Amino acid sequence: MIAVALDGPSGAGKSTIAQEAARQLGFLHVDTGALYRAIGLLALRKGADVTDPAQVLPLLPEAEISLRFTPEGQRILLQGEDVSEEVRTPRASMAASSVSAMPEVRRFLLELQRDLARKNNVIMDGRDIGTVVLPDAAVKIFLTADPKTRATRRYKELIQKGIDADPDTVLREVEERDYNDSHRAAAPLRQAEDAWLCDTTDLTLAGTVAAVVGYIRERAGI
């Protein structure tokens, strides 16, 4: 099996690019961020303080999370309910940032992620795939763009989905997420030493996908 680890900061377009690259290559796309978003969403629904491990960790036993793969992409189920759209809200995103800083939450989801890679050719995107989840992945990519570009893309995505958003607020949230992800004690966001850095600031979506697919084919020999 071939595993591709695709990491990068919030708003870099990891999921969109990974999904299209996986489609072209016939791989399975695994959006690991959705798993943490589901935990964050569960905590929000339970009225828990998402920054407090004492309130979040007791919820893990009831966090029945599964992935369903469809021709349109990955769907995330929480206790049997499809929450694929709800986990994409800014509120769920910030909750994911908080709960993902908890080592117990990361351990809870680790085996699920590794099991998918053992059984399938995957492009797995997240923030610690190449450094922690799949350190022996055949291909590692670190996808990024400057914060303003990422915030603009995120803002447009929210508006297209009918979610009310403010550009300045989105930029502030992106910068806050960057800081939280890179400074957390558990598996902080960083580029793996053997990962290819792909800066998409001046690239189109199609151009980025072409570059990523080309690099995967070259490294994996396919």
Short mmCIF file of C-alpha atoms in Angstrom, two decimals:
data_model
loop_
_atom_site.label_atom_id
_atom_site.label_comp_id
_atom_site.label_asym_id
_atom_site.label_seq_id
_atom_site.Cartn_x
_atom_site.Cartn_y
_atom_site.Cartn_z
CA MET A 1 0.00 0.00 0.00
CA ILE A 2 1.11 3.56 -0.73
CA ALA A 3 0.61 6.21 1.94
CA VAL A 4 0.80 9.92 1.16
CA ALA A 5 1.04 12.27 4.14
CA LEU A 6 -0.19 15.76 3.32
CA ASP A 7 0.22 18.29 6.12
CA GLY A 8 -0.19 22.03 6.41
CA PRO A 9 -1.86 24.88 8.27
CA SER A 10 -5.55 25.77 8.39
CA GLY A 11 -6.97 27.05 5.11
CA ALA A 12 -4.14 25.74 2.92
CA GLY A 13 -6.65 23.77 0.85
CA LYS A 14 -5.39 20.38 2.01
CA SER A 15 -8.74 18.59 1.90
CA THR A 16 -9.80 19.97 -1.50
CA ILE A 17 -6.44 19.22 -3.09
CA ALA A 18 -6.05 15.82 -1.42
CA GLN A 19 -9.55 14.80 -2.50
CA GLU A 20 -8.96 15.68 -6.15
CA ALA A 21 -5.47 14.17 -6.19
CA ALA A 22 -6.85 10.97 -4.66
CA ARG A 23 -9.58 10.85 -7.30
CA GLN A 24 -7.06 11.15 -10.11
CA LEU A 25 -4.79 8.50 -8.62
CA GLY A 26 -7.52 6.12 -7.50
CA PHE A 27 -6.48 6.48 -3.85
CA LEU A 28 -8.62 6.89 -0.75
CA HIS A 29 -8.70 10.41 0.68
CA VAL A 30 -8.70 10.61 4.48
CA ASP A 31 -9.39 14.04 5.96
CA THR A 32 -8.13 13.56 9.53
CA GLY A 33 -9.10 17.10 10.49
CA ALA A 34 -12.73 16.05 10.24
CA LEU A 35 -12.14 13.52 13.02
CA TYR A 36 -10.96 16.23 15.42
CA ARG A 37 -13.77 18.50 14.30
CA ALA A 38 -16.23 15.74 15.19
CA ILE A 39 -14.77 15.50 18.70
CA GLY A 40 -14.98 19.28 19.00
CA LEU A 41 -18.56 19.26 17.77
CA LEU A 42 -19.54 16.59 20.28
CA ALA A 43 -18.03 18.66 23.08
CA LEU A 44 -19.90 21.77 21.93
CA ARG A 45 -23.17 19.87 21.75
CA LYS A 46 -22.63 18.61 25.29
CA GLY A 47 -21.98 22.12 26.52
CA ALA A 48 -18.41 21.29 27.51
CA ASP A 49 -15.59 23.79 27.72
CA VAL A 50 -13.52 22.63 24.73
CA THR A 51 -10.32 23.93 26.34
CA ASP A 52 -10.80 21.87 29.50
CA PRO A 53 -9.59 18.24 29.31
CA ALA A 54 -11.60 17.41 32.44
CA GLN A 55 -14.77 18.17 30.48
CA VAL A 56 -13.73 16.83 27.06
CA LEU A 57 -12.00 13.53 27.87
CA PRO A 58 -15.01 11.90 29.63
CA LEU A 59 -16.91 12.30 26.34
CA LEU A 60 -14.50 10.13 24.31
CA PRO A 61 -16.17 6.79 25.14
CA GLU A 62 -19.37 8.02 23.50
CA ALA A 63 -17.58 9.56 20.51
CA GLU A 64 -18.66 7.00 17.92
CA ILE A 65 -16.90 8.39 14.86
CA SER A 66 -16.75 6.72 11.48
CA LEU A 67 -15.94 7.66 7.90
CA ARG A 68 -18.02 6.88 4.85
CA PHE A 69 -16.40 7.13 1.46
CA THR A 70 -18.56 8.14 -1.49
CA PRO A 71 -17.84 9.17 -5.10
CA GLU A 72 -18.31 12.76 -3.94
CA GLY A 73 -15.73 12.36 -1.18
CA GLN A 74 -15.43 11.54 2.50
CA ARG A 75 -18.39 11.90 4.85
CA ILE A 76 -17.96 12.06 8.62
CA LEU A 77 -20.46 10.39 10.92
CA LEU A 78 -20.85 11.18 14.61
CA GLN A 79 -22.96 8.66 16.52
CA GLY A 80 -24.47 7.62 13.19
CA GLU A 81 -25.35 11.18 12.12
CA ASP A 82 -23.76 12.70 9.04
CA VAL A 83 -22.15 15.91 10.34
CA SER A 84 -19.94 16.58 7.32
CA GLU A 85 -21.26 20.11 6.85
CA GLU A 86 -21.63 21.05 10.51
CA VAL A 87 -18.01 20.25 11.33
CA ARG A 88 -16.92 22.86 8.75
CA THR A 89 -18.34 25.83 10.63
CA PRO A 90 -15.88 28.30 12.22
CA ARG A 91 -17.17 27.32 15.67
CA ALA A 92 -16.39 23.66 15.09
CA SER A 93 -13.03 24.58 13.60
CA MET A 94 -11.91 26.47 16.70
CA ALA A 95 -13.22 23.66 18.92
CA ALA A 96 -11.15 21.19 16.88
CA SER A 97 -8.06 23.31 17.47
CA SER A 98 -8.63 23.13 21.23
CA VAL A 99 -9.39 19.41 21.54
CA SER A 100 -6.59 18.42 19.16
CA ALA A 101 -4.10 19.87 21.64
CA MET A 102 -5.05 17.13 24.11
CA PRO A 103 -2.74 14.08 23.89
CA GLU A 104 -5.55 11.74 24.96
CA VAL A 105 -7.72 12.86 22.04
CA ARG A 106 -4.85 12.33 19.60
CA ARG A 107 -4.20 8.83 20.95
CA PHE A 108 -7.92 8.05 20.73
CA LEU A 109 -7.94 8.75 16.97
CA LEU A 110 -4.46 7.51 16.08
CA GLU A 111 -5.21 3.82 15.50
CA LEU A 112 -8.25 4.60 13.33
CA GLN A 113 -6.04 6.68 11.04
CA ARG A 114 -3.23 4.13 10.85
CA ASP A 115 -5.64 1.27 10.17
CA LEU A 116 -7.00 3.08 7.11
CA ALA A 117 -3.46 3.50 5.76
CA ARG A 118 -2.64 -0.17 6.33
CA LYS A 119 -5.61 -1.32 4.27
CA ASN A 120 -5.73 1.23 1.45
CA ASN A 121 -3.65 3.42 -0.83
CA VAL A 122 -4.32 6.74 0.88
CA ILE A 123 -3.73 10.44 0.73
CA MET A 124 -4.16 11.44 4.35
CA ASP A 125 -4.25 15.11 5.19
CA GLY A 126 -3.88 16.78 8.55
CA ARG A 127 -1.30 18.55 10.66
CA ASP A 128 0.87 15.75 12.04
CA ILE A 129 0.51 12.99 9.46
CA GLY A 130 4.11 12.97 8.25
CA THR A 131 5.58 13.56 11.69
CA VAL A 132 3.41 11.39 13.98
CA VAL A 133 0.58 9.43 12.36
CA LEU A 134 2.44 8.03 9.34
CA PRO A 135 6.13 8.82 9.91
CA ASP A 136 7.13 6.12 7.39
CA ALA A 137 4.81 7.34 4.62
CA ALA A 138 6.22 6.83 1.13
CA VAL A 139 5.40 10.41 0.18
CA LYS A 140 5.28 13.49 2.42
CA ILE A 141 4.02 16.92 1.37
CA PHE A 142 3.72 20.12 3.38
CA LEU A 143 1.15 22.39 1.77
CA THR A 144 0.99 26.04 2.74
CA ALA A 145 0.18 29.61 1.65
CA ASP A 146 0.46 32.97 3.34
CA PRO A 147 -2.19 33.65 6.04
CA LYS A 148 -4.04 36.34 4.07
CA THR A 149 -4.40 34.09 1.04
CA ARG A 150 -5.62 31.21 3.20
CA ALA A 151 -8.11 33.46 4.99
CA THR A 152 -9.48 34.75 1.69
CA ARG A 153 -9.99 31.21 0.41
CA ARG A 154 -11.65 30.20 3.66
CA TYR A 155 -13.95 33.22 3.59
CA LYS A 156 -15.08 32.45 0.03
CA GLU A 157 -15.70 28.81 0.98
CA LEU A 158 -17.91 29.83 3.90
CA ILE A 159 -19.91 32.31 1.80
CA GLN A 160 -20.44 29.71 -0.93
CA LYS A 161 -21.87 27.38 1.71
CA GLY A 162 -24.25 30.07 2.92
CA ILE A 163 -22.39 30.59 6.19
CA ASP A 164 -22.26 34.19 7.37
CA ALA A 165 -18.65 35.34 7.75
CA ASP A 166 -16.54 38.46 8.13
CA PRO A 167 -13.18 38.64 6.28
CA ASP A 168 -11.30 40.23 9.19
CA THR A 169 -12.69 37.70 11.63
CA VAL A 170 -11.73 34.81 9.35
CA LEU A 171 -8.17 36.14 9.05
CA ARG A 172 -7.92 36.49 12.83
CA GLU A 173 -9.20 32.93 13.29
CA VAL A 174 -6.68 31.58 10.75
CA GLU A 175 -3.81 33.33 12.55
CA GLU A 176 -5.06 32.11 15.92
CA ARG A 177 -5.39 28.56 14.61
CA ASP A 178 -1.83 28.75 13.22
CA TYR A 179 -0.48 29.80 16.59
CA ASN A 180 -2.43 27.17 18.52
CA ASP A 181 -1.50 24.35 16.15
CA SER A 182 2.20 25.20 16.04
CA HIS A 183 2.58 25.81 19.79
CA ARG A 184 0.61 22.91 21.26
CA ALA A 185 2.56 20.41 23.33
CA ALA A 186 1.04 17.36 21.62
CA ALA A 187 2.18 16.81 18.02
CA PRO A 188 2.57 20.46 17.00
CA LEU A 189 2.19 21.48 13.38
CA ARG A 190 5.57 21.37 11.65
CA GLN A 191 7.03 20.30 8.36
CA ALA A 192 8.59 16.84 8.40
CA GLU A 193 12.28 16.94 7.50
CA ASP A 194 11.69 14.73 4.46
CA ALA A 195 8.52 16.51 3.27
CA TRP A 196 8.28 18.49 0.05
CA LEU A 197 7.23 22.10 0.68
CA CYS A 198 4.49 23.22 -1.70
CA ASP A 199 3.59 26.93 -1.38
CA THR A 200 0.26 27.54 -3.11
CA THR A 201 0.06 31.31 -2.54
CA ASP A 202 0.47 32.05 -6.25
CA LEU A 203 -0.91 28.79 -7.62
CA THR A 204 -4.40 28.03 -8.89
CA LEU A 205 -6.28 25.03 -7.54
CA ALA A 206 -5.72 23.12 -10.78
CA GLY A 207 -2.04 24.04 -10.78
CA THR A 208 -1.61 22.86 -7.21
CA VAL A 209 -3.37 19.55 -7.86
CA ALA A 210 -1.21 18.96 -10.94
CA ALA A 211 1.96 19.65 -8.95
CA VAL A 212 0.89 17.38 -6.09
CA VAL A 213 -0.17 14.52 -8.37
CA GLY A 214 3.07 14.82 -10.34
CA TYR A 215 5.16 14.70 -7.19
CA ILE A 216 3.28 11.67 -5.83
CA ARG A 217 3.71 9.78 -9.13
CA GLU A 218 7.41 10.57 -9.16
CA ARG A 219 8.09 9.62 -5.53
CA ALA A 220 5.88 6.53 -5.50
CA GLY A 221 6.93 5.33 -8.95
CA ILE A 222 3.39 5.11 -10.32
#
